Amino acid sequence: MTQVAVPGEPDIASPRRFAHIDAGFPALHRQAGLTATESAYRGRVHCDSGEVNVKYLVAPELRPGVAYSYTHGGDADSRGDAYYQQVTPGADYLLSKRTDIYAVTALQKVGGVNSTGQAAVAAINGTTASSTDSQIVTSIGLRHKF
């Protein structure tokens, strides 16, 4: 793992490696916007996200890990304010150099009001949004790299 320090820039978001533990602390601020004319009809939203993740090398073939992320977002016009918390435990087991088995579960809990003024609902990326404030998704698979 190569790390490059940029003078004057904090490097808290870069992954760190401690013996057999990998840890990361990525942070993100996004603001999605439209032109003034478009936003009059559709709106704008801003999101601040933070994540803490840890992976541990139990054995050369087994690497469990867990991540926690928090996102706070709202309408730039102050119509909504929502938060999203997600915990994602998982593990990867190597069967060979190119083949592995993985399992991961994402648990998401949300609260507040979204940018459209409605109650925020859980929406784990890659799945259909929940109709409630919580959602759990599990993925188990066999992966072969060609």
mmCIF file of C-alpha atoms in Angstrom:
data_model
loop_
_atom_site.group_PDB
_atom_site.id
_atom_site.type_symbol
_atom_site.label_atom_id
_atom_site.label_comp_id
_atom_site.label_asym_id
_atom_site.label_seq_id
_atom_site.Cartn_x
_atom_site.Cartn_y
_atom_site.Cartn_z
ATOM 1 C CA MET A 1 0.000 0.000 0.000
ATOM 2 C CA THR A 2 1.555 3.295 -1.086
ATOM 3 C CA GLN A 3 0.691 6.473 0.764
ATOM 4 C CA VAL A 4 1.514 9.928 -0.521
ATOM 5 C CA ALA A 5 1.310 12.900 1.823
ATOM 6 C CA VAL A 6 0.205 16.208 0.341
ATOM 7 C CA PRO A 7 1.747 19.147 2.215
ATOM 8 C CA GLY A 8 -0.878 21.080 4.130
ATOM 9 C CA GLU A 9 -3.592 18.465 3.535
ATOM 10 C CA PRO A 10 -4.852 16.212 6.340
ATOM 11 C CA ASP A 11 -4.518 12.542 5.508
ATOM 12 C CA ILE A 12 -7.151 11.210 7.919
ATOM 13 C CA ALA A 13 -9.101 9.752 4.993
ATOM 14 C CA SER A 14 -6.251 7.529 3.845
ATOM 15 C CA PRO A 15 -6.296 3.855 4.844
ATOM 16 C CA ARG A 16 -3.860 2.807 7.564
ATOM 17 C CA ARG A 17 -2.299 -0.591 8.096
ATOM 18 C CA PHE A 18 -1.376 -1.821 11.581
ATOM 19 C CA ALA A 19 0.203 -5.330 11.543
ATOM 20 C CA HIS A 20 -2.686 -7.461 10.237
ATOM 21 C CA ILE A 21 -5.353 -4.768 10.638
ATOM 22 C CA ASP A 22 -6.413 -2.359 7.892
ATOM 23 C CA ALA A 23 -8.352 0.690 9.028
ATOM 24 C CA GLY A 24 -9.818 3.559 7.057
ATOM 25 C CA PHE A 25 -11.494 6.844 7.870
ATOM 26 C CA PRO A 26 -12.866 8.299 4.621
ATOM 27 C CA ALA A 27 -14.857 11.529 4.788
ATOM 28 C CA LEU A 28 -16.973 13.103 2.098
ATOM 29 C CA HIS A 29 -19.011 16.235 1.448
ATOM 30 C CA ARG A 30 -21.233 16.298 -1.618
ATOM 31 C CA GLN A 31 -23.642 18.854 -2.929
ATOM 32 C CA ALA A 32 -25.766 17.960 -5.908
ATOM 33 C CA GLY A 33 -27.338 20.906 -7.597
ATOM 34 C CA LEU A 34 -29.261 21.934 -10.636
ATOM 35 C CA THR A 35 -29.501 25.270 -12.365
ATOM 36 C CA ALA A 36 -31.683 27.881 -10.680
ATOM 37 C CA THR A 37 -34.527 27.167 -13.093
ATOM 38 C CA GLU A 38 -34.294 23.385 -12.629
ATOM 39 C CA SER A 39 -34.009 23.595 -8.838
ATOM 40 C CA ALA A 40 -37.216 25.604 -8.676
ATOM 41 C CA TYR A 41 -38.929 22.399 -9.773
ATOM 42 C CA ARG A 42 -36.639 19.673 -8.420
ATOM 43 C CA GLY A 43 -34.535 21.057 -5.516
ATOM 44 C CA ARG A 44 -30.975 20.585 -4.315
ATOM 45 C CA VAL A 45 -29.462 18.427 -1.615
ATOM 46 C CA HIS A 46 -26.214 18.349 0.354
ATOM 47 C CA CYS A 47 -24.721 15.364 2.194
ATOM 48 C CA ASP A 48 -21.872 15.006 4.672
ATOM 49 C CA SER A 49 -20.623 11.444 5.141
ATOM 50 C CA GLY A 50 -18.068 9.766 7.349
ATOM 51 C CA GLU A 51 -16.981 6.152 7.621
ATOM 52 C CA VAL A 52 -14.821 4.037 9.888
ATOM 53 C CA ASN A 53 -13.813 0.576 8.696
ATOM 54 C CA VAL A 54 -11.574 -2.196 9.977
ATOM 55 C CA LYS A 55 -10.420 -5.453 8.359
ATOM 56 C CA TYR A 56 -8.430 -8.070 10.247
ATOM 57 C CA LEU A 57 -6.266 -10.804 8.743
ATOM 58 C CA VAL A 58 -7.225 -13.809 10.908
ATOM 59 C CA ALA A 59 -5.350 -16.255 8.675
ATOM 60 C CA PRO A 60 -3.897 -15.892 5.171
ATOM 61 C CA GLU A 61 -7.183 -17.118 3.719
ATOM 62 C CA LEU A 62 -9.673 -15.412 6.083
ATOM 63 C CA ARG A 63 -10.314 -11.675 6.403
ATOM 64 C CA PRO A 64 -13.376 -10.466 8.333
ATOM 65 C CA GLY A 65 -14.205 -6.781 8.571
ATOM 66 C CA VAL A 66 -16.779 -4.239 9.626
ATOM 67 C CA ALA A 67 -17.617 -0.690 8.547
ATOM 68 C CA TYR A 68 -19.784 2.018 10.090
ATOM 69 C CA SER A 69 -20.934 4.994 8.041
ATOM 70 C CA TYR A 70 -22.931 8.065 8.952
ATOM 71 C CA THR A 71 -24.477 10.459 6.459
ATOM 72 C CA HIS A 72 -26.254 13.667 7.327
ATOM 73 C CA GLY A 73 -28.018 15.426 4.522
ATOM 74 C CA GLY A 74 -30.607 17.991 3.812
ATOM 75 C CA ASP A 75 -32.170 20.189 1.250
ATOM 76 C CA ALA A 76 -30.061 23.229 0.482
ATOM 77 C CA ASP A 77 -33.268 25.263 0.836
ATOM 78 C CA SER A 78 -33.810 23.932 4.419
ATOM 79 C CA ARG A 79 -36.917 21.873 3.637
ATOM 80 C CA GLY A 80 -35.531 18.608 4.996
ATOM 81 C CA ASP A 81 -32.878 17.215 7.316
ATOM 82 C CA ALA A 82 -32.143 13.474 7.440
ATOM 83 C CA TYR A 83 -29.474 11.158 8.803
ATOM 84 C CA TYR A 84 -28.448 7.674 7.674
ATOM 85 C CA GLN A 85 -26.452 5.205 9.786
ATOM 86 C CA GLN A 86 -25.174 1.951 8.325
ATOM 87 C CA VAL A 87 -23.210 -0.966 9.797
ATOM 88 C CA THR A 88 -21.712 -3.455 7.351
ATOM 89 C CA PRO A 89 -20.015 -6.594 8.713
ATOM 90 C CA GLY A 90 -18.570 -9.108 6.288
ATOM 91 C CA ALA A 91 -15.907 -11.712 5.605
ATOM 92 C CA ASP A 92 -13.869 -13.000 2.691
ATOM 93 C CA TYR A 93 -12.437 -16.531 2.558
ATOM 94 C CA LEU A 94 -9.879 -17.408 -0.125
ATOM 95 C CA LEU A 95 -10.304 -20.864 -1.676
ATOM 96 C CA SER A 96 -7.388 -20.314 -4.068
ATOM 97 C CA LYS A 97 -5.373 -17.448 -5.530
ATOM 98 C CA ARG A 98 -8.269 -16.451 -7.822
ATOM 99 C CA THR A 99 -11.369 -17.865 -6.108
ATOM 100 C CA ASP A 100 -13.025 -16.774 -2.876
ATOM 101 C CA ILE A 101 -16.291 -16.936 -0.950
ATOM 102 C CA TYR A 102 -17.687 -13.772 0.594
ATOM 103 C CA ALA A 103 -20.565 -12.805 2.848
ATOM 104 C CA VAL A 104 -21.622 -9.283 3.759
ATOM 105 C CA THR A 105 -24.637 -7.808 5.525
ATOM 106 C CA ALA A 106 -25.655 -4.151 5.484
ATOM 107 C CA LEU A 107 -27.936 -2.800 8.222
ATOM 108 C CA GLN A 108 -29.241 0.737 7.759
ATOM 109 C CA LYS A 109 -31.271 2.960 10.107
ATOM 110 C CA VAL A 110 -32.464 6.438 9.115
ATOM 111 C CA GLY A 111 -34.340 9.316 10.645
ATOM 112 C CA GLY A 112 -35.582 12.785 9.910
ATOM 113 C CA VAL A 113 -37.144 14.308 6.839
ATOM 114 C CA ASN A 114 -35.692 13.998 3.334
ATOM 115 C CA SER A 115 -35.251 16.831 0.836
ATOM 116 C CA THR A 116 -38.782 16.377 -0.529
ATOM 117 C CA GLY A 117 -40.311 16.971 2.921
ATOM 118 C CA GLN A 118 -41.255 13.280 3.408
ATOM 119 C CA ALA A 119 -40.088 10.965 6.192
ATOM 120 C CA ALA A 120 -36.676 9.561 5.271
ATOM 121 C CA VAL A 121 -36.618 5.853 4.377
ATOM 122 C CA ALA A 122 -33.727 3.396 4.360
ATOM 123 C CA ALA A 123 -32.204 2.888 0.923
ATOM 124 C CA ILE A 124 -29.131 0.670 0.718
ATOM 125 C CA ASN A 125 -27.282 1.242 -2.552
ATOM 126 C CA GLY A 126 -28.086 -1.368 -5.202
ATOM 127 C CA THR A 127 -31.435 -2.360 -3.702
ATOM 128 C CA THR A 128 -34.997 -1.098 -3.741
ATOM 129 C CA ALA A 129 -35.621 1.506 -1.041
ATOM 130 C CA SER A 130 -37.408 0.323 2.075
ATOM 131 C CA SER A 131 -40.832 1.665 2.986
ATOM 132 C CA THR A 132 -39.642 2.072 6.613
ATOM 133 C CA ASP A 133 -36.752 3.682 8.465
ATOM 134 C CA SER A 134 -34.635 0.501 8.517
ATOM 135 C CA GLN A 135 -33.357 -2.072 6.029
ATOM 136 C CA ILE A 136 -31.153 -5.183 6.095
ATOM 137 C CA VAL A 137 -29.517 -6.688 3.010
ATOM 138 C CA THR A 138 -27.274 -9.775 2.900
ATOM 139 C CA SER A 139 -25.093 -10.910 0.027
ATOM 140 C CA ILE A 140 -23.288 -14.237 -0.145
ATOM 141 C CA GLY A 141 -21.300 -15.309 -3.162
ATOM 142 C CA LEU A 142 -18.557 -17.204 -4.872
ATOM 143 C CA ARG A 143 -16.159 -15.045 -6.883
ATOM 144 C CA HIS A 144 -13.608 -16.181 -9.475
ATOM 145 C CA LYS A 145 -11.158 -13.710 -10.989
ATOM 146 C CA PHE A 146 -10.132 -14.331 -14.594
#
